Amino acid sequence: MASAEVSNPYLPLLRSSSSAIFLLGAGISTSIGIPDFRSKDGLYASLKLEEYGLNAPEDLFDYEHFCASPAGFFKWSLDSLTLQTTGSKFHRFLSTLKNLHRIYTQNIDGLESSSGVPDSKIVHCHGSLQNSTCQTCNHKYPTPSFTGKVPLCPVPTSPLVVGPRTSSRVKKKQKLTCEGILKPDITFFGEPLQSVVSKTIGKDRLKSDLITVVGTSLKVEPFSKIVNCFEGKKVLVNRDYVGFPGEGRWDCVFLCDSDEVVEEEGTTWREVVKGVFLGR
Ligand code: APR
């Protein structure tokens, strides 16, 4: 006997929202082959530390480690950061939502935007790969394509100081260009979030009636705490259960893949969802 049609309880909840906010993590990109960080098949479990001169996986995105030895990050970027532009079913679903108020994403893959969500509705809480900043003179550039080498700032330095008595040693030492490290504008551990994040949270505080947290372990502060900043029902959609951060509780928990939670009604829904806990 065909299994009874099972309706997807998340979609009616989302459709009844007049202003939905999403808080997103790496889990929403795993279905298109981009590993998340902490799952057993995630980046941190597979990273060959010695290949990139790392002592621990988190060093890859640690600001102090980056400044001391940037080479590992740029080698890893060449090996791993394929700038994919086609998002998952979930990314594309977000771009269809008329009641989408805002997306706060931890992801740097830019797939929310390339899948059609207007940039005005996206807050990149951990920055994005689009631009890079010189760590010496603060000049900003579009991020150069990754070559495996450490990209250096090409800004010409002030005119060379050369006089009749300038020694050849001094002349040689003077650099023609800044040569500061060009670091992509992604937020490393040890760096503050960009100010746009707190400013937008302030504007959005009372503007939502549904917050859906998708594809994140909520392990990294301050992002993990922002779900408490907003009004509205709090819903978790994640492959693994994640406790509610701080005071309060989830109104609903859907243990499933992000691409499944957007499935219309149908038996698929029952087969994939490990548990639906409808809260208050
Ligand atoms: N659908 C739903 N959930 C998924 C899926 C999927 N297809 N794939 C994985 N997940 C879940 C995992 O169960 C896990 O709980 O997504 C979560 C991903 O957690 P992390 O790997 O910790 O990724 P994230 O929470 O985004 O990491 C946050 O950590 O290293 C830093 O800066 C990095 O932004 C990153 C931050």
PDB file of N, CA, C and O in Angstrom, residues 102-139:
ATOM      1  N   ARG A 102      14.995  39.016   5.732  1.00  0.00           N
ATOM      2  CA  ARG A 102      16.468  39.116   5.723  1.00  0.00           C
ATOM      3  C   ARG A 102      17.078  37.716   5.889  1.00  0.00           C
ATOM      4  O   ARG A 102      16.481  36.855   6.509  1.00  0.00           O
ATOM      5  N   ILE A 103      18.300  37.604   5.331  1.00  0.00           N
ATOM      6  CA  ILE A 103      19.123  36.400   5.539  1.00  0.00           C
ATOM      7  C   ILE A 103      20.404  36.821   6.232  1.00  0.00           C
ATOM      8  O   ILE A 103      21.078  37.756   5.782  1.00  0.00           O
ATOM      9  N   TYR A 104      20.681  36.203   7.376  1.00  0.00           N
ATOM     10  CA  TYR A 104      21.989  36.385   8.028  1.00  0.00           C
ATOM     11  C   TYR A 104      22.759  35.091   7.764  1.00  0.00           C
ATOM     12  O   TYR A 104      22.375  34.035   8.245  1.00  0.00           O
ATOM     13  N   THR A 105      23.805  35.182   6.950  1.00  0.00           N
ATOM     14  CA  THR A 105      24.527  33.959   6.622  1.00  0.00           C
ATOM     15  C   THR A 105      25.954  33.987   7.165  1.00  0.00           C
ATOM     16  O   THR A 105      26.595  35.051   7.183  1.00  0.00           O
ATOM     17  N   GLN A 106      26.416  32.791   7.569  1.00  0.00           N
ATOM     18  CA  GLN A 106      27.824  32.663   7.991  1.00  0.00           C
ATOM     19  C   GLN A 106      28.680  32.272   6.791  1.00  0.00           C
ATOM     20  O   GLN A 106      29.897  32.230   6.882  1.00  0.00           O
ATOM     21  N   ASN A 107      28.017  31.941   5.683  1.00  0.00           N
ATOM     22  CA  ASN A 107      28.728  31.354   4.542  1.00  0.00           C
ATOM     23  C   ASN A 107      29.408  32.424   3.690  1.00  0.00           C
ATOM     24  O   ASN A 107      28.876  33.514   3.522  1.00  0.00           O
ATOM     25  N   ILE A 108      30.575  32.068   3.159  1.00  0.00           N
ATOM     26  CA  ILE A 108      31.365  33.021   2.342  1.00  0.00           C
ATOM     27  C   ILE A 108      31.300  32.629   0.865  1.00  0.00           C
ATOM     28  O   ILE A 108      31.983  33.203   0.041  1.00  0.00           O
ATOM     29  N   ASP A 109      30.452  31.594   0.555  1.00  0.00           N
ATOM     30  CA  ASP A 109      30.436  31.105  -0.836  1.00  0.00           C
ATOM     31  C   ASP A 109      29.605  32.001  -1.773  1.00  0.00           C
ATOM     32  O   ASP A 109      29.581  31.788  -2.974  1.00  0.00           O
ATOM     33  N   GLY A 110      28.895  32.969  -1.212  1.00  0.00           N
ATOM     34  CA  GLY A 110      28.163  33.922  -2.062  1.00  0.00           C
ATOM     35  C   GLY A 110      26.979  33.307  -2.786  1.00  0.00           C
ATOM     36  O   GLY A 110      26.397  33.913  -3.696  1.00  0.00           O
ATOM     37  N   LEU A 111      26.577  32.096  -2.417  1.00  0.00           N
ATOM     38  CA  LEU A 111      25.535  31.387  -3.177  1.00  0.00           C
ATOM     39  C   LEU A 111      24.139  31.955  -2.944  1.00  0.00           C
ATOM     40  O   LEU A 111      23.256  31.794  -3.788  1.00  0.00           O
ATOM     41  N   GLU A 112      23.920  32.635  -1.822  1.00  0.00           N
ATOM     42  CA  GLU A 112      22.595  33.226  -1.617  1.00  0.00           C
ATOM     43  C   GLU A 112      22.359  34.272  -2.719  1.00  0.00           C
ATOM     44  O   GLU A 112      21.323  34.299  -3.373  1.00  0.00           O
ATOM     45  N   SER A 113      23.412  35.074  -2.936  1.00  0.00           N
ATOM     46  CA  SER A 113      23.301  36.164  -3.914  1.00  0.00           C
ATOM     47  C   SER A 113      23.265  35.602  -5.339  1.00  0.00           C
ATOM     48  O   SER A 113      22.387  35.953  -6.142  1.00  0.00           O
ATOM     49  N   SER A 114      24.159  34.651  -5.634  1.00  0.00           N
ATOM     50  CA  SER A 114      24.198  34.119  -7.015  1.00  0.00           C
ATOM     51  C   SER A 114      22.949  33.276  -7.324  1.00  0.00           C
ATOM     52  O   SER A 114      22.644  33.010  -8.478  1.00  0.00           O
ATOM     53  N   SER A 115      22.198  32.885  -6.263  1.00  0.00           N
ATOM     54  CA  SER A 115      20.949  32.127  -6.510  1.00  0.00           C
ATOM     55  C   SER A 115      19.761  33.067  -6.671  1.00  0.00           C
ATOM     56  O   SER A 115      18.627  32.612  -6.824  1.00  0.00           O
ATOM     57  N   GLY A 116      20.021  34.376  -6.566  1.00  0.00           N
ATOM     58  CA  GLY A 116      18.939  35.315  -6.874  1.00  0.00           C
ATOM     59  C   GLY A 116      18.359  36.076  -5.709  1.00  0.00           C
ATOM     60  O   GLY A 116      17.416  36.851  -5.869  1.00  0.00           O
ATOM     61  N   VAL A 117      18.883  35.870  -4.497  1.00  0.00           N
ATOM     62  CA  VAL A 117      18.374  36.678  -3.372  1.00  0.00           C
ATOM     63  C   VAL A 117      18.988  38.083  -3.494  1.00  0.00           C
ATOM     64  O   VAL A 117      20.201  38.199  -3.679  1.00  0.00           O
ATOM     65  N   PRO A 118      18.149  39.132  -3.430  1.00  0.00           N
ATOM     66  CA  PRO A 118      18.693  40.507  -3.563  1.00  0.00           C
ATOM     67  C   PRO A 118      19.733  40.788  -2.475  1.00  0.00           C
ATOM     68  O   PRO A 118      19.523  40.407  -1.313  1.00  0.00           O
ATOM     69  N   ASP A 119      20.824  41.442  -2.848  1.00  0.00           N
ATOM     70  CA  ASP A 119      21.899  41.720  -1.879  1.00  0.00           C
ATOM     71  C   ASP A 119      21.390  42.519  -0.679  1.00  0.00           C
ATOM     72  O   ASP A 119      21.886  42.380   0.430  1.00  0.00           O
ATOM     73  N   SER A 120      20.349  43.336  -0.908  1.00  0.00           N
ATOM     74  CA  SER A 120      19.827  44.157   0.208  1.00  0.00           C
ATOM     75  C   SER A 120      19.214  43.274   1.301  1.00  0.00           C
ATOM     76  O   SER A 120      19.006  43.719   2.427  1.00  0.00           O
ATOM     77  N   LYS A 121      18.943  42.012   0.958  1.00  0.00           N
ATOM     78  CA  LYS A 121      18.297  41.123   1.948  1.00  0.00           C
ATOM     79  C   LYS A 121      19.304  40.181   2.605  1.00  0.00           C
ATOM     80  O   LYS A 121      18.928  39.299   3.353  1.00  0.00           O
ATOM     81  N   ILE A 122      20.595  40.356   2.237  1.00  0.00           N
ATOM     82  CA  ILE A 122      21.612  39.419   2.750  1.00  0.00           C
ATOM     83  C   ILE A 122      22.611  40.156   3.644  1.00  0.00           C
ATOM     84  O   ILE A 122      23.139  41.205   3.261  1.00  0.00           O
ATOM     85  N   VAL A 123      22.858  39.583   4.826  1.00  0.00           N
ATOM     86  CA  VAL A 123      23.953  40.094   5.681  1.00  0.00           C
ATOM     87  C   VAL A 123      24.996  38.976   5.766  1.00  0.00           C
ATOM     88  O   VAL A 123      24.687  37.867   6.218  1.00  0.00           O
ATOM     89  N   HIS A 124      26.186  39.268   5.227  1.00  0.00           N
ATOM     90  CA  HIS A 124      27.268  38.265   5.283  1.00  0.00           C
ATOM     91  C   HIS A 124      27.993  38.417   6.625  1.00  0.00           C
ATOM     92  O   HIS A 124      28.917  39.214   6.758  1.00  0.00           O
ATOM     93  N   CYS A 125      27.537  37.681   7.603  1.00  0.00           N
ATOM     94  CA  CYS A 125      28.049  37.874   8.987  1.00  0.00           C
ATOM     95  C   CYS A 125      29.517  37.541   9.122  1.00  0.00           C
ATOM     96  O   CYS A 125      30.205  38.065   9.996  1.00  0.00           O
ATOM     97  N   HIS A 126      30.025  36.661   8.252  1.00  0.00           N
ATOM     98  CA  HIS A 126      31.459  36.321   8.303  1.00  0.00           C
ATOM     99  C   HIS A 126      32.157  36.838   7.056  1.00  0.00           C
ATOM    100  O   HIS A 126      33.162  36.288   6.604  1.00  0.00           O
ATOM    101  N   GLY A 127      31.604  37.916   6.482  1.00  0.00           N
ATOM    102  CA  GLY A 127      32.219  38.560   5.329  1.00  0.00           C
ATOM    103  C   GLY A 127      32.022  37.732   4.061  1.00  0.00           C
ATOM    104  O   GLY A 127      31.248  36.774   4.043  1.00  0.00           O
ATOM    105  N   SER A 128      32.741  38.132   3.031  1.00  0.00           N
ATOM    106  CA  SER A 128      32.638  37.388   1.761  1.00  0.00           C
ATOM    107  C   SER A 128      33.965  37.470   1.019  1.00  0.00           C
ATOM    108  O   SER A 128      34.819  38.293   1.331  1.00  0.00           O
ATOM    109  N   LEU A 129      34.113  36.596   0.036  1.00  0.00           N
ATOM    110  CA  LEU A 129      35.388  36.492  -0.693  1.00  0.00           C
ATOM    111  C   LEU A 129      35.519  37.562  -1.769  1.00  0.00           C
ATOM    112  O   LEU A 129      36.561  37.709  -2.390  1.00  0.00           O
ATOM    113  N   GLN A 130      34.445  38.323  -1.992  1.00  0.00           N
ATOM    114  CA  GLN A 130      34.400  39.233  -3.159  1.00  0.00           C
ATOM    115  C   GLN A 130      35.593  40.190  -3.185  1.00  0.00           C
ATOM    116  O   GLN A 130      36.285  40.326  -4.179  1.00  0.00           O
ATOM    117  N   ASN A 131      35.856  40.863  -2.039  1.00  0.00           N
ATOM    118  CA  ASN A 131      36.944  41.857  -2.022  1.00  0.00           C
ATOM    119  C   ASN A 131      38.017  41.463  -1.006  1.00  0.00           C
ATOM    120  O   ASN A 131      37.786  40.617  -0.151  1.00  0.00           O
ATOM    121  N   SER A 132      39.178  42.099  -1.187  1.00  0.00           N
ATOM    122  CA  SER A 132      40.309  41.864  -0.259  1.00  0.00           C
ATOM    123  C   SER A 132      40.832  43.201   0.213  1.00  0.00           C
ATOM    124  O   SER A 132      40.644  44.231  -0.456  1.00  0.00           O
ATOM    125  N   THR A 133      41.455  43.213   1.389  1.00  0.00           N
ATOM    126  CA  THR A 133      41.993  44.453   1.967  1.00  0.00           C
ATOM    127  C   THR A 133      43.474  44.267   2.287  1.00  0.00           C
ATOM    128  O   THR A 133      43.865  43.222   2.829  1.00  0.00           O
ATOM    129  N   CYS A 134      44.281  45.284   1.925  1.00  0.00           N
ATOM    130  CA  CYS A 134      45.706  45.214   2.265  1.00  0.00           C
ATOM    131  C   CYS A 134      45.866  45.377   3.772  1.00  0.00           C
ATOM    132  O   CYS A 134      45.324  46.321   4.366  1.00  0.00           O
ATOM    133  N   GLN A 135      46.578  44.464   4.370  1.00  0.00           N
ATOM    134  CA  GLN A 135      46.737  44.493   5.838  1.00  0.00           C
ATOM    135  C   GLN A 135      47.750  45.536   6.277  1.00  0.00           C
ATOM    136  O   GLN A 135      47.954  45.727   7.477  1.00  0.00           O
ATOM    137  N   THR A 136      48.367  46.240   5.286  1.00  0.00           N
ATOM    138  CA  THR A 136      49.329  47.302   5.660  1.00  0.00           C
ATOM    139  C   THR A 136      48.732  48.680   5.404  1.00  0.00           C
ATOM    140  O   THR A 136      48.677  49.514   6.298  1.00  0.00           O
ATOM    141  N   CYS A 137      48.220  48.878   4.151  1.00  0.00           N
ATOM    142  CA  CYS A 137      47.750  50.244   3.839  1.00  0.00           C
ATOM    143  C   CYS A 137      46.237  50.337   3.743  1.00  0.00           C
ATOM    144  O   CYS A 137      45.695  51.386   3.422  1.00  0.00           O
ATOM    145  N   ASN A 138      45.533  49.196   3.970  1.00  0.00           N
ATOM    146  CA  ASN A 138      44.050  49.180   3.989  1.00  0.00           C
ATOM    147  C   ASN A 138      43.389  49.427   2.642  1.00  0.00           C
ATOM    148  O   ASN A 138      42.176  49.588   2.592  1.00  0.00           O
ATOM    149  N   HIS A 139      44.153  49.479   1.588  1.00  0.00           N
ATOM    150  CA  HIS A 139      43.530  49.595   0.257  1.00  0.00           C
ATOM    151  C   HIS A 139      42.658  48.374  -0.001  1.00  0.00           C
ATOM    152  O   HIS A 139      43.008  47.269   0.424  1.00  0.00           O
TER     153      HIS A 139
END
